[in-house]
CSV table of C-alpha atoms in Angstrom, one decimal:
chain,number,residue,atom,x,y,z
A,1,UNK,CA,-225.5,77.8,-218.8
A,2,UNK,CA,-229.0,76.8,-218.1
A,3,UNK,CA,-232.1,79.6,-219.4
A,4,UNK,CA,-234.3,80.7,-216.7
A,5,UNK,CA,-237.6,82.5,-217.5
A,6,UNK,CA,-240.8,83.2,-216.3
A,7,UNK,CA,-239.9,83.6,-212.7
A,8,UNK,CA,-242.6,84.7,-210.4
A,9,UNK,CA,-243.3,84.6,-207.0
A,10,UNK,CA,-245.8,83.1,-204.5
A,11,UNK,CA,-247.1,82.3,-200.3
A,12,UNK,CA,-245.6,78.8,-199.7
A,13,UNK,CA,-247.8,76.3,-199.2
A,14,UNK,CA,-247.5,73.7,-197.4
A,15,UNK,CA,-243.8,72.5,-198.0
A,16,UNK,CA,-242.1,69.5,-198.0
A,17,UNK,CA,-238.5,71.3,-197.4
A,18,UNK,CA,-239.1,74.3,-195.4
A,19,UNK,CA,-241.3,73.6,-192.4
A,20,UNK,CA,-240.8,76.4,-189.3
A,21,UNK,CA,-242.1,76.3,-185.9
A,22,UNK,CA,-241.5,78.7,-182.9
A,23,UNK,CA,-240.0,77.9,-179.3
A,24,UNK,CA,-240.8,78.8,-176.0
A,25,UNK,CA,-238.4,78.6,-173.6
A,26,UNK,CA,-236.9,80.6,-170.4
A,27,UNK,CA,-233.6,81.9,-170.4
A,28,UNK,CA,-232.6,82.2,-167.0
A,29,UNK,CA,-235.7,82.6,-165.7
A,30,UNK,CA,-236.7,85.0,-168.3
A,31,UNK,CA,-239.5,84.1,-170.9
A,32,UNK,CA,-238.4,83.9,-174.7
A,33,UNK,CA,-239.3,83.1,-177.9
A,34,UNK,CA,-237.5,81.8,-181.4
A,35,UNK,CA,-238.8,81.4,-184.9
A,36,UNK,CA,-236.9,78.2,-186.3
A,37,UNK,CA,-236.4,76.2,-189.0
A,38,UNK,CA,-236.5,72.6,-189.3
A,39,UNK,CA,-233.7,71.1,-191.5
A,40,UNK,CA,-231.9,68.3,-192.3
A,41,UNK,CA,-228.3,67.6,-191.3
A,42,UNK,CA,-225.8,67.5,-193.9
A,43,UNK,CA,-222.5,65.9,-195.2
A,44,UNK,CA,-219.8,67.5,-197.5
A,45,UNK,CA,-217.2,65.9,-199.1
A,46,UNK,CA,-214.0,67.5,-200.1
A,47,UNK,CA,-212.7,65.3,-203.1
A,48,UNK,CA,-209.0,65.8,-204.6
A,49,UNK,CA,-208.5,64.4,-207.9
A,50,UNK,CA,-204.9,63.4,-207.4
A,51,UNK,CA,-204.9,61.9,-211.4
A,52,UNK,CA,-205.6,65.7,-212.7
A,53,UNK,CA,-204.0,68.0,-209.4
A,54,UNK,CA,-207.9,68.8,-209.3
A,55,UNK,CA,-210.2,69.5,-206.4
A,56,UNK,CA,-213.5,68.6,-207.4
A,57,UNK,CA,-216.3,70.9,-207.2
A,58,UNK,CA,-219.9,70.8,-208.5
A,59,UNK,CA,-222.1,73.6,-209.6
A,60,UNK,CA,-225.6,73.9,-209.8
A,61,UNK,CA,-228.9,76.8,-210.5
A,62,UNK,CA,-229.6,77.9,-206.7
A,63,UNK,CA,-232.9,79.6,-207.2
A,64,UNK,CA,-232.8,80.8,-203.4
A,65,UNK,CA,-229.3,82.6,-204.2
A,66,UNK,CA,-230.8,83.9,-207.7
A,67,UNK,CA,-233.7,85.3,-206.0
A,68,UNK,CA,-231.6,86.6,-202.9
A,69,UNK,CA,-229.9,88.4,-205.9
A,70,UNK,CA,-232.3,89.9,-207.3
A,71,UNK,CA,-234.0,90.4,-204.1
A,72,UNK,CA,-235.3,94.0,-205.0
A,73,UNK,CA,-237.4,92.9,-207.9
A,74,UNK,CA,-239.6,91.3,-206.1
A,75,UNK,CA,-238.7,92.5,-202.4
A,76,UNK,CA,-241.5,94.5,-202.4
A,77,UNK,CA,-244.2,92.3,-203.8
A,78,UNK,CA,-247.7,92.2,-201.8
A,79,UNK,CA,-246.9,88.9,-200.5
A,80,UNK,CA,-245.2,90.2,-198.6
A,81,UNK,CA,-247.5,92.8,-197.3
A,82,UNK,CA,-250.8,91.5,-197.7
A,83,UNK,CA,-250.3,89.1,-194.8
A,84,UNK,CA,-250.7,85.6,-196.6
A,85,UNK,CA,-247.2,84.1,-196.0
A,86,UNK,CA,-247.0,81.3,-194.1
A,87,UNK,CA,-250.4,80.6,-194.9
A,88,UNK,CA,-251.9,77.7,-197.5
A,89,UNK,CA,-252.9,79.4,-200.5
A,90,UNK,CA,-254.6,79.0,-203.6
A,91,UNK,CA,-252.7,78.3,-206.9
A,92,UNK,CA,-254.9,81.4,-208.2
A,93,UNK,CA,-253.3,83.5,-205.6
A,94,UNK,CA,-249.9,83.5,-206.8
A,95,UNK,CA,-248.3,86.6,-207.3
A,96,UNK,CA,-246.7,87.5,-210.8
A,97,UNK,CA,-243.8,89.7,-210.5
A,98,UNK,CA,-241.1,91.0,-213.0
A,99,UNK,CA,-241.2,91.0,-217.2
A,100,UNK,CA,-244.4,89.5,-217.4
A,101,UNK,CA,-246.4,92.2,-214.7
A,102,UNK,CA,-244.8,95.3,-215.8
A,103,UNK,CA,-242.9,96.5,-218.4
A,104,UNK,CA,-241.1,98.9,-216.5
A,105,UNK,CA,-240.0,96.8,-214.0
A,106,UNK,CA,-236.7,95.9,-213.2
A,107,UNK,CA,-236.0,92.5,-215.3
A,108,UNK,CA,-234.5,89.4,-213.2
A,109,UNK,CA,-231.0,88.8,-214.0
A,110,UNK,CA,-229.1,86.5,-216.0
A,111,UNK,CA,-229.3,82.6,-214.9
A,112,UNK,CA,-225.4,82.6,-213.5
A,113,UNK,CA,-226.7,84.9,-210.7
A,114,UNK,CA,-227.8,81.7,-209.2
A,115,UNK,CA,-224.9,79.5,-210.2
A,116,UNK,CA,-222.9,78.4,-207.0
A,117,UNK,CA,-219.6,76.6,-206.6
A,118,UNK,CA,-220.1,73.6,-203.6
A,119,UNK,CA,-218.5,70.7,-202.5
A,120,UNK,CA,-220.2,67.5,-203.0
A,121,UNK,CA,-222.8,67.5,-200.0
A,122,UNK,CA,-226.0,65.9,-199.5
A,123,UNK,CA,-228.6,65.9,-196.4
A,124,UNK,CA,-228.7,63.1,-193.9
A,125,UNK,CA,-232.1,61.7,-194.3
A,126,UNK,CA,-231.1,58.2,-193.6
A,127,UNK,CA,-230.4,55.9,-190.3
A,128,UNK,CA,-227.0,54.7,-192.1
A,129,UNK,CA,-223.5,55.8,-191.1
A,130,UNK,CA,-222.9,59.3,-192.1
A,131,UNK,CA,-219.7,58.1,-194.4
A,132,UNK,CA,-221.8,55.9,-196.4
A,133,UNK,CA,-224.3,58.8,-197.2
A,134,UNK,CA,-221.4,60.9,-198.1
A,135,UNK,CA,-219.8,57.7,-200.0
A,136,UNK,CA,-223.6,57.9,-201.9
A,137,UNK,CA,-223.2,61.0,-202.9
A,138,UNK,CA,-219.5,61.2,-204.1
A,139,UNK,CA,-221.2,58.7,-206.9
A,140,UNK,CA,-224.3,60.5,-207.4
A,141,UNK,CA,-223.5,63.8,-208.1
A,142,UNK,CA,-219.5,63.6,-209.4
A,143,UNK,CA,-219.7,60.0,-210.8
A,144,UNK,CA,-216.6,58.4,-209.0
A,145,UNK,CA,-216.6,55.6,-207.1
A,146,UNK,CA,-215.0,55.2,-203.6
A,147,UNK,CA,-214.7,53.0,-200.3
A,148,UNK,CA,-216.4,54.6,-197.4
A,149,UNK,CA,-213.2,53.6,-195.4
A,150,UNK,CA,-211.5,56.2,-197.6
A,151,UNK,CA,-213.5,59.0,-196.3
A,152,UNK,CA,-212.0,60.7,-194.1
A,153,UNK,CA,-213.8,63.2,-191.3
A,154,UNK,CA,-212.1,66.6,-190.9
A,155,UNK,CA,-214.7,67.9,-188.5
A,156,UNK,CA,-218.4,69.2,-188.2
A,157,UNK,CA,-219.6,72.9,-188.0
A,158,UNK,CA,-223.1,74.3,-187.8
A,159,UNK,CA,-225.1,76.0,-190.0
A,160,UNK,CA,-227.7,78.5,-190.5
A,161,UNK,CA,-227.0,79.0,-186.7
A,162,UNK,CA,-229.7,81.9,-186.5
A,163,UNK,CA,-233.0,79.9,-188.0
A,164,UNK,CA,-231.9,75.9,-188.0
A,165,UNK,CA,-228.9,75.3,-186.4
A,166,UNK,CA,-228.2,72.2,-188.7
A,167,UNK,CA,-224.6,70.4,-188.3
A,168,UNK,CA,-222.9,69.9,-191.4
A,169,UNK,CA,-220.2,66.7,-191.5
A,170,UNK,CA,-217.2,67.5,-193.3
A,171,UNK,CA,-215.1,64.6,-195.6
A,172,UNK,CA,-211.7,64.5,-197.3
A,173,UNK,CA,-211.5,61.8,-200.2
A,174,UNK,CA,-208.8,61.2,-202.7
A,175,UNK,CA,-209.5,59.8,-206.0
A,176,UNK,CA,-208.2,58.9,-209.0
A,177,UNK,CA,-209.6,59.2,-213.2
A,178,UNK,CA,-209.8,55.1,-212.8
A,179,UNK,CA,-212.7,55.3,-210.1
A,180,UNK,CA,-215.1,56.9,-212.6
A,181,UNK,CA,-217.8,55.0,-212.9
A,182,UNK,CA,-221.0,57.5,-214.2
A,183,UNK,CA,-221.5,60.5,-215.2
A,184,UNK,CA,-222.3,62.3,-212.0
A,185,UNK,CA,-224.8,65.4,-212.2
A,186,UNK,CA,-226.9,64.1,-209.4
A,187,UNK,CA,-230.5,62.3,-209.0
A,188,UNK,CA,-232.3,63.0,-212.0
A,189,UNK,CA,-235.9,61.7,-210.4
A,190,UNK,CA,-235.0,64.6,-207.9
A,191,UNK,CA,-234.5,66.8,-210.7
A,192,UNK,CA,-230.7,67.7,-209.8
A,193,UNK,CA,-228.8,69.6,-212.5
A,194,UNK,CA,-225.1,69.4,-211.6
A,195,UNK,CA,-222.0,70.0,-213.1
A,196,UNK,CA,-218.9,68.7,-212.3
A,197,UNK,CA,-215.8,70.7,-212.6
A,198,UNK,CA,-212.0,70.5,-211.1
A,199,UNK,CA,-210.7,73.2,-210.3
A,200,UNK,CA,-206.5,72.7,-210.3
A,201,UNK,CA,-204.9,73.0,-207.4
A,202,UNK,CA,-202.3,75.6,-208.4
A,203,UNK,CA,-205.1,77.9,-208.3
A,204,UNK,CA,-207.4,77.4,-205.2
A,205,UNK,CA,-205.8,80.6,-203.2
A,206,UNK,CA,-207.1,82.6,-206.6
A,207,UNK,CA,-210.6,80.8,-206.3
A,208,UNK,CA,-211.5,81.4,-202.6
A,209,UNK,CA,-211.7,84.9,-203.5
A,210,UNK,CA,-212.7,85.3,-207.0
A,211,UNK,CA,-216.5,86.7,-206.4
A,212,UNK,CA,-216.9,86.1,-210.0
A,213,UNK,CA,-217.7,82.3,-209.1
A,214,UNK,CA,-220.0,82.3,-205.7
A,215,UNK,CA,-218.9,80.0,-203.4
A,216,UNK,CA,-220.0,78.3,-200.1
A,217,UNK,CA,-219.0,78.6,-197.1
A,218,UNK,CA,-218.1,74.9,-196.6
A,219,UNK,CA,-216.3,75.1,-199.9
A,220,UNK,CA,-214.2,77.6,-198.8
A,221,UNK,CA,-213.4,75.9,-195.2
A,222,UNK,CA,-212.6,73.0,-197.1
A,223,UNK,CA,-210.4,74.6,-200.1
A,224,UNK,CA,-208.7,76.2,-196.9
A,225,UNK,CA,-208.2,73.2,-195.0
A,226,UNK,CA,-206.8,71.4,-198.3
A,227,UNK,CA,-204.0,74.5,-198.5
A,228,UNK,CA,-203.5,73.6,-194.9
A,229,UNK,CA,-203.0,69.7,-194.5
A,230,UNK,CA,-202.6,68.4,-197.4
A,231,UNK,CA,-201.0,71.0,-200.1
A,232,UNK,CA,-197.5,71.0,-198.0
A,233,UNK,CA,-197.2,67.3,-198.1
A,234,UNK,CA,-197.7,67.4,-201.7
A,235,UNK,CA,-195.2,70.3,-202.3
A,236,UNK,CA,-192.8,67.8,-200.1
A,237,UNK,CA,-193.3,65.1,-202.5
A,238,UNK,CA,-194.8,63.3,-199.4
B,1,UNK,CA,-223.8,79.2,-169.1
B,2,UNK,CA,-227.3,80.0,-169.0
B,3,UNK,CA,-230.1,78.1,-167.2
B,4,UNK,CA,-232.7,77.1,-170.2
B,5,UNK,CA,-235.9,75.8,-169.1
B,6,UNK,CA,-239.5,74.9,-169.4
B,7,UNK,CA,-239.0,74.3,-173.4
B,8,UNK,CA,-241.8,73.9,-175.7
B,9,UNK,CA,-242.4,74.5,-179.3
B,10,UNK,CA,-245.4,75.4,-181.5
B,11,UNK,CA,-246.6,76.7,-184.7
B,12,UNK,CA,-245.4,79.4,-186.3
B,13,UNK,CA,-247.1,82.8,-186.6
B,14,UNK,CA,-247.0,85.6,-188.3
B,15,UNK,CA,-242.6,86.0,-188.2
B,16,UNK,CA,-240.6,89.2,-188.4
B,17,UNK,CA,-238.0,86.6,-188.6
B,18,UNK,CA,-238.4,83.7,-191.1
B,19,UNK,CA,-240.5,84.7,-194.0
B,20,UNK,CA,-241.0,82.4,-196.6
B,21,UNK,CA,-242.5,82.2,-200.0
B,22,UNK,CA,-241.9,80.1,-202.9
B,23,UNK,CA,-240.5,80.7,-206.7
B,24,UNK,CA,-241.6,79.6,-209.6
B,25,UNK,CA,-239.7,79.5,-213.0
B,26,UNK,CA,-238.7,77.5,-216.1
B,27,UNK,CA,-235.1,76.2,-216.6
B,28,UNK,CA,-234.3,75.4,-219.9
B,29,UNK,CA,-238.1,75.4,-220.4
B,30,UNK,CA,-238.8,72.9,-217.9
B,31,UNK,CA,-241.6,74.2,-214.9
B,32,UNK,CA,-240.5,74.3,-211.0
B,33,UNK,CA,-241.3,75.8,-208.1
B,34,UNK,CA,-238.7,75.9,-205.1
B,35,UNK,CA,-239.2,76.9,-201.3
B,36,UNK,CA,-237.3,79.7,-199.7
B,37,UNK,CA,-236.8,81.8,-197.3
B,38,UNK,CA,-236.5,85.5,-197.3
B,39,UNK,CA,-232.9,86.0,-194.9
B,40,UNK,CA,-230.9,89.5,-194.6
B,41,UNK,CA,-227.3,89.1,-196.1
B,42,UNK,CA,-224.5,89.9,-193.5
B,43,UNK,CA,-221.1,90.5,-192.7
B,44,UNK,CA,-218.6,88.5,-190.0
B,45,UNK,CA,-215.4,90.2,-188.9
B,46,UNK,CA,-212.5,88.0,-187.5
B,47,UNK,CA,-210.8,90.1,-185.2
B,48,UNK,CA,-207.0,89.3,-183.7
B,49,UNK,CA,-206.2,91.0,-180.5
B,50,UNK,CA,-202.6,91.8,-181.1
B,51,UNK,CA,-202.1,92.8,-177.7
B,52,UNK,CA,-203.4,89.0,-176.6
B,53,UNK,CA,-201.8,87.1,-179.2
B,54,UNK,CA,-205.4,85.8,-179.2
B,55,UNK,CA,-208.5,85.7,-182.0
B,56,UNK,CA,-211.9,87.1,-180.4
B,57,UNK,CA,-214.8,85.4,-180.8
B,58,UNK,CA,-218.4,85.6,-179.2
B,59,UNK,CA,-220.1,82.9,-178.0
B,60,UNK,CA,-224.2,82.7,-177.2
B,61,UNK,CA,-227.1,81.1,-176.7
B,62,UNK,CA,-228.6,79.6,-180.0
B,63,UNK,CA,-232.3,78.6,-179.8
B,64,UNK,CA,-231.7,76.9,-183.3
B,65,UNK,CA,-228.6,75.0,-182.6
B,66,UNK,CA,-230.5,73.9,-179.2
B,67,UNK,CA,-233.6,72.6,-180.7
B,68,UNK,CA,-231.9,70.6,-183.6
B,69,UNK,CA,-229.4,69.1,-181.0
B,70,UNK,CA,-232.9,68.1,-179.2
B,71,UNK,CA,-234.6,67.1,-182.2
B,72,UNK,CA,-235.3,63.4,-181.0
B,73,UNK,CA,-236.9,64.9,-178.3
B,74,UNK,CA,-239.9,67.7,-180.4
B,75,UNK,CA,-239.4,65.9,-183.9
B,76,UNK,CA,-242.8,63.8,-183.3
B,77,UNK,CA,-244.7,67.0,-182.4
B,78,UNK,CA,-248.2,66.9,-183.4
B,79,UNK,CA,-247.7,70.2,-184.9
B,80,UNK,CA,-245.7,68.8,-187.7
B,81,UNK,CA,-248.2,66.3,-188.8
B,82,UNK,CA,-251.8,68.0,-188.1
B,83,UNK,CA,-250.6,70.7,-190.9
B,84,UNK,CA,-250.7,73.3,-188.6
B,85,UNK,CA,-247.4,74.3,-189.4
B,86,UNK,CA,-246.8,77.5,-191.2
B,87,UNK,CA,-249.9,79.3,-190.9
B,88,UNK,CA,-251.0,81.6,-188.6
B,89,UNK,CA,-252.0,80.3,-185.1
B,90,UNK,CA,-253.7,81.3,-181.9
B,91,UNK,CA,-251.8,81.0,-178.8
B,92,UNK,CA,-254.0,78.2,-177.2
B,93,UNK,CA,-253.0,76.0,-179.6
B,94,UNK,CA,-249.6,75.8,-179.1
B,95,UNK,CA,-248.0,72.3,-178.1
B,96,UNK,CA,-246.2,71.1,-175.4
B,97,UNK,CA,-243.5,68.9,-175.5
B,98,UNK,CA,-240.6,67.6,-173.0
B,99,UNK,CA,-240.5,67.2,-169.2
B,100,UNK,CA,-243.7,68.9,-168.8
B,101,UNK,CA,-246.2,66.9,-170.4
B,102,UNK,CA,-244.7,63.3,-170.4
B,103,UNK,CA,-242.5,62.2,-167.3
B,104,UNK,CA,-241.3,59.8,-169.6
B,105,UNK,CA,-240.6,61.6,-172.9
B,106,UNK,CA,-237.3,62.2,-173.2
B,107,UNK,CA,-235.7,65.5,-171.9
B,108,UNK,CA,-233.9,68.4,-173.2
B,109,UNK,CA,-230.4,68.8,-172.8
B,110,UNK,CA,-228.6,71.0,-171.0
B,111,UNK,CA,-228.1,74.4,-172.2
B,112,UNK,CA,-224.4,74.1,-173.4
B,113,UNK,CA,-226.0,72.1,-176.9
B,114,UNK,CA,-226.8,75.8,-177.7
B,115,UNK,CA,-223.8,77.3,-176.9
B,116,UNK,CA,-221.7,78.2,-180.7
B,117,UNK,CA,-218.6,79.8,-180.9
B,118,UNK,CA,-218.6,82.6,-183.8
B,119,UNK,CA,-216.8,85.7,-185.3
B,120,UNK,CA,-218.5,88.6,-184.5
B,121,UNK,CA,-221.6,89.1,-187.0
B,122,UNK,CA,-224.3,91.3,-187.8
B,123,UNK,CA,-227.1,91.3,-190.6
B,124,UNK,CA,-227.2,93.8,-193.5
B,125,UNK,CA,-230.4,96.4,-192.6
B,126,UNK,CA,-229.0,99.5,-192.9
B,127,UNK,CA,-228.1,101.2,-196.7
B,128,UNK,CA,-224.7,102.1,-195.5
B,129,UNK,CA,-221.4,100.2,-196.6
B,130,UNK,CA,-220.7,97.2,-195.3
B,131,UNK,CA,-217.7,98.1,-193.2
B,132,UNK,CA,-219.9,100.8,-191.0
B,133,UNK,CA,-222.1,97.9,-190.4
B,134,UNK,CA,-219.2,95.6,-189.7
B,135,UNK,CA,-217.5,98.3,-187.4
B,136,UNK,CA,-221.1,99.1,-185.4
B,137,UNK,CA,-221.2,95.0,-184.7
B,138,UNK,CA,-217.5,95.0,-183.7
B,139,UNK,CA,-218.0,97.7,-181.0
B,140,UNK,CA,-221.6,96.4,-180.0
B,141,UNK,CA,-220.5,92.4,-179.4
B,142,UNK,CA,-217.0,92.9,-178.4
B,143,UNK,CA,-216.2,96.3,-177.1
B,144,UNK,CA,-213.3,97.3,-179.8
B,145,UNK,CA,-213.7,100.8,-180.7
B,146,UNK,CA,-211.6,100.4,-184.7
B,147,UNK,CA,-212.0,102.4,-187.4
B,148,UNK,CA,-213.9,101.3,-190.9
B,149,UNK,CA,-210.6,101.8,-192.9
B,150,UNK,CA,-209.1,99.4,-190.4
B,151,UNK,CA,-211.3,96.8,-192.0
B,152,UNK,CA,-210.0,94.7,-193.9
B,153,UNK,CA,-212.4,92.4,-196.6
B,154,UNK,CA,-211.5,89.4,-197.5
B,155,UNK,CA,-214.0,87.8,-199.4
B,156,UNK,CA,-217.5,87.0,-199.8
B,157,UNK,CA,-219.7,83.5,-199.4
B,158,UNK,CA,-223.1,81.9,-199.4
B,159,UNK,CA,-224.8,80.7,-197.1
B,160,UNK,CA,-228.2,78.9,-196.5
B,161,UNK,CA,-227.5,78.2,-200.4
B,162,UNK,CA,-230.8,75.5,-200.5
B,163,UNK,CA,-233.0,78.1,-198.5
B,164,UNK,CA,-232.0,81.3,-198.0
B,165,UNK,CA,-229.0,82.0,-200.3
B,166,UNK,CA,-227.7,85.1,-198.4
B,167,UNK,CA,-224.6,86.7,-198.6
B,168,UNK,CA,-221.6,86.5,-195.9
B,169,UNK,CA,-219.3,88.9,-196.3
B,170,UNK,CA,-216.0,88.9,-194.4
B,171,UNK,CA,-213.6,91.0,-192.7
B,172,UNK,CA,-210.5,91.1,-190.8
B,173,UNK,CA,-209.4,93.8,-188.5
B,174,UNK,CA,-206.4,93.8,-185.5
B,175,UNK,CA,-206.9,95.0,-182.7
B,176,UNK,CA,-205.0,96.4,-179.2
B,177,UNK,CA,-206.0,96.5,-175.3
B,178,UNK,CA,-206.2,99.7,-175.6
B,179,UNK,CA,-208.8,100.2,-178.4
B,180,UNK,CA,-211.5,98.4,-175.6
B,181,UNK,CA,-214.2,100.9,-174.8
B,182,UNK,CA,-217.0,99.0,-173.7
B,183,UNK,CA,-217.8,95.1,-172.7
B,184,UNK,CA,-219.4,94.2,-175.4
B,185,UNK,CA,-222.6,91.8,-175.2
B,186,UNK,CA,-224.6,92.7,-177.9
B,187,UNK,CA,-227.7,95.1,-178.1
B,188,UNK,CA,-229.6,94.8,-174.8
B,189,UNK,CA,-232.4,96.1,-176.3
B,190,UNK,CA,-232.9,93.1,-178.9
B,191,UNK,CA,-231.6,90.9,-175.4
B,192,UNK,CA,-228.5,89.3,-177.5
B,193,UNK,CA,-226.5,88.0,-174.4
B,194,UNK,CA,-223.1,87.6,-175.9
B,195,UNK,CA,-220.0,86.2,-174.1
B,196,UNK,CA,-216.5,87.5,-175.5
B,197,UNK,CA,-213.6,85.4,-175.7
B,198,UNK,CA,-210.2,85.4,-176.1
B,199,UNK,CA,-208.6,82.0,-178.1
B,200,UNK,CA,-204.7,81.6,-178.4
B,201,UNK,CA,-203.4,81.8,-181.8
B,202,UNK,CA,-201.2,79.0,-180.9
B,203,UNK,CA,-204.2,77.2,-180.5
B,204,UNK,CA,-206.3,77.6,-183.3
B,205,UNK,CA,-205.8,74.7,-185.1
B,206,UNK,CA,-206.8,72.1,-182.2
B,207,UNK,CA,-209.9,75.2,-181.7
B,208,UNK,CA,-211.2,74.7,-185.0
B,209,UNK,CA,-211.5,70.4,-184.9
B,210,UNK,CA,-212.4,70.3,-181.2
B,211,UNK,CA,-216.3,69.4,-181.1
B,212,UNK,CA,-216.9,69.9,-177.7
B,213,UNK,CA,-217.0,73.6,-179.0
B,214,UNK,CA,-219.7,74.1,-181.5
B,215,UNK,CA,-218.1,76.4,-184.3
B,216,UNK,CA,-220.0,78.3,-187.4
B,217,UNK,CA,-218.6,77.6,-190.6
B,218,UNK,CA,-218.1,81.4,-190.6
B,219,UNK,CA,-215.4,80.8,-187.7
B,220,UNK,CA,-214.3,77.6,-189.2
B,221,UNK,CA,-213.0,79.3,-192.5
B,222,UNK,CA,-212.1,83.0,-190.9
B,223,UNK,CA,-209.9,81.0,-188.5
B,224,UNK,CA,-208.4,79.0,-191.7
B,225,UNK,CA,-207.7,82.0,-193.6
B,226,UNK,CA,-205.5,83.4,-190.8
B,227,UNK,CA,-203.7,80.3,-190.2
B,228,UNK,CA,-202.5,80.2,-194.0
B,229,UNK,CA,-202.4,84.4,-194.8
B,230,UNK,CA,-201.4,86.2,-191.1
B,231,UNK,CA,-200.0,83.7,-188.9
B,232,UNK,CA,-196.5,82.9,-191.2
B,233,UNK,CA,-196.0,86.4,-190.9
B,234,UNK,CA,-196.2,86.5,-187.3
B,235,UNK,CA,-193.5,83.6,-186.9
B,236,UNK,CA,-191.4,85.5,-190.0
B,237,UNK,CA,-191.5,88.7,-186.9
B,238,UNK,CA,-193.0,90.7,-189.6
């Protein structure tokens, strides 16, 4: 499990990832406005091990989840009061919060707080054929090697509907322990951290709702869809 | 479906909406920052109309889902590359983009790119359990008086996990014709325009792959878990 310390909070400055705007628009006539996000696309791949009766997962440090649960550490920092979010700011002006500012405070919590359970996804920052994005990152972050004509789309959904209203693709692959070719554990230039785990497919009813692992959403749709489609045929011998 | 015109976009101001800040921390000693946004968790209720043989969903407008179906069209915006974005603006400085200022930019669709299908939802703002706040949404979109011990959880996710990281946490509930005390539509006073619908059970599979309908994961998975845990038992007449 990875150590995380020293966490403190600060305005974002101008930022590569999150980047809002607001729209204007008239709704039937009637004037409104939205606060939005801008954000990429995604694809997910749903991978079955059929070699090991796995699904394969990865899991990663989320520090948005961590800090969404520990949110009232630091929900009430001045940033958040003072005005100066959304604003540049200087490095000095970066708010401590937690062990470090006050003894008495509540302490953030153990690093697994931000540990999530995900399918293989990556964001579609590329002109190429979303298959061969998701075919990129089957090697990249879980180390097996496939053919993008052996991804197959379920279907696309949307998410974060309320601020960015991104689509996210969703993929089915089947693999095997002799299409390992790396490690996984994502781009390291990137900084990526993942793990790589299977989780059998005995027990994937069990996992959707154990909240001692957190989970996303796409996982679960895909873990459901696997019980669906694909689990009968197996239990048919098919 | 709604008549959406005179679409522009512009800087973000101060937001009630999307806050942001960023985190900074060490993993395993290492230093990094990460970008996120401050989001309310919140809960989803799939609700089956037992009456209607049907699953009730809401459908709205989604400025989100709209503008990032339109991105080709604002994605060039000054605003993202003067660095205006993310601070505080004046009004006058807002940019226009689309139909009005270029004849020949490209225009925005029509409004049904921001249509979504979804379970019934409402964010977490109220210190009260979960299933109150599930039950108030329930009434509010859809019109279903049922009681909170009629709700039925089902499991937790997360969502906006790169972001945001906020909980989704789901229910289940069954309701009659009878139990319909209002219309629904959402809170007026906020201006939520919500449309309630009725979709077959028999249906639900071809529902949740059809992409002329644009579904939340949310929907995606609560529609999945009934498929696999209620539906045999209706066929079994249990």
């Amino acid at each position: 499990m990875d150590r995380i310390s020293d966490v403190s909070i600060g305005p974002l400055r101008d930022s590569k990832y999150i980047q809002c705007y607001q729209v204007s628009y008239k709704q039937n006539g009637k004037q409104r406005y939205w606060d939005c996000l801008r954000q990429h696309d995604s694809v997910g791949i749903l991978i079955y091990n059929v070699t090991r009766q796995a699904l394969v997962v990865v899991t990663q440090f989320r520090p948005a989840v961590y800090m969404s649960s520990n949110r009232p550490v630091w929900e009430n920092s001045e940033i958040f009061t003072s005005g100066s979010l959304n604003m540049k700011a200087d490095k000095g002006s970066e708010s401590q919060v937690g062990p470090e500012s006050d003894a008495t405070a509540p302490k953030y919590g153990p690093s697994s707080e931000g540990m999530t359970y995900e399918l293989c996804a990556g964001i579609v920052d590329k002109d190429i054929p979303l298959a061969e994005i998701a075919r990129e990152e089957v090697q990249e972050e879980t180390g097996y090697q496939v053919k993008t004509e052996n991804l197959q789309y379920i279907t696309s959904f949307w998410s974060n509907i309320g601020t960015a209203g991104s689509k996210q693709s969703l993929f089915y692959c089947e693999v095997t322990d002799d299409m390992i070719v790396g490690s996984g554990g994502g781009n390291q230039h990137e900084g990526e951290m993942i793990d790589v785990l299977d989780i059998p497919i005995s027990t994937i009813d069990e996992f959707i709702v154990d909240e001692s692992k957190k989970k996303s959403m796409g996982l679960c749709f895909g873990f459901s869809w696997f019980a669906k489609n694909v689990l009968p045929k197996q239990k048919n011998g098919q």
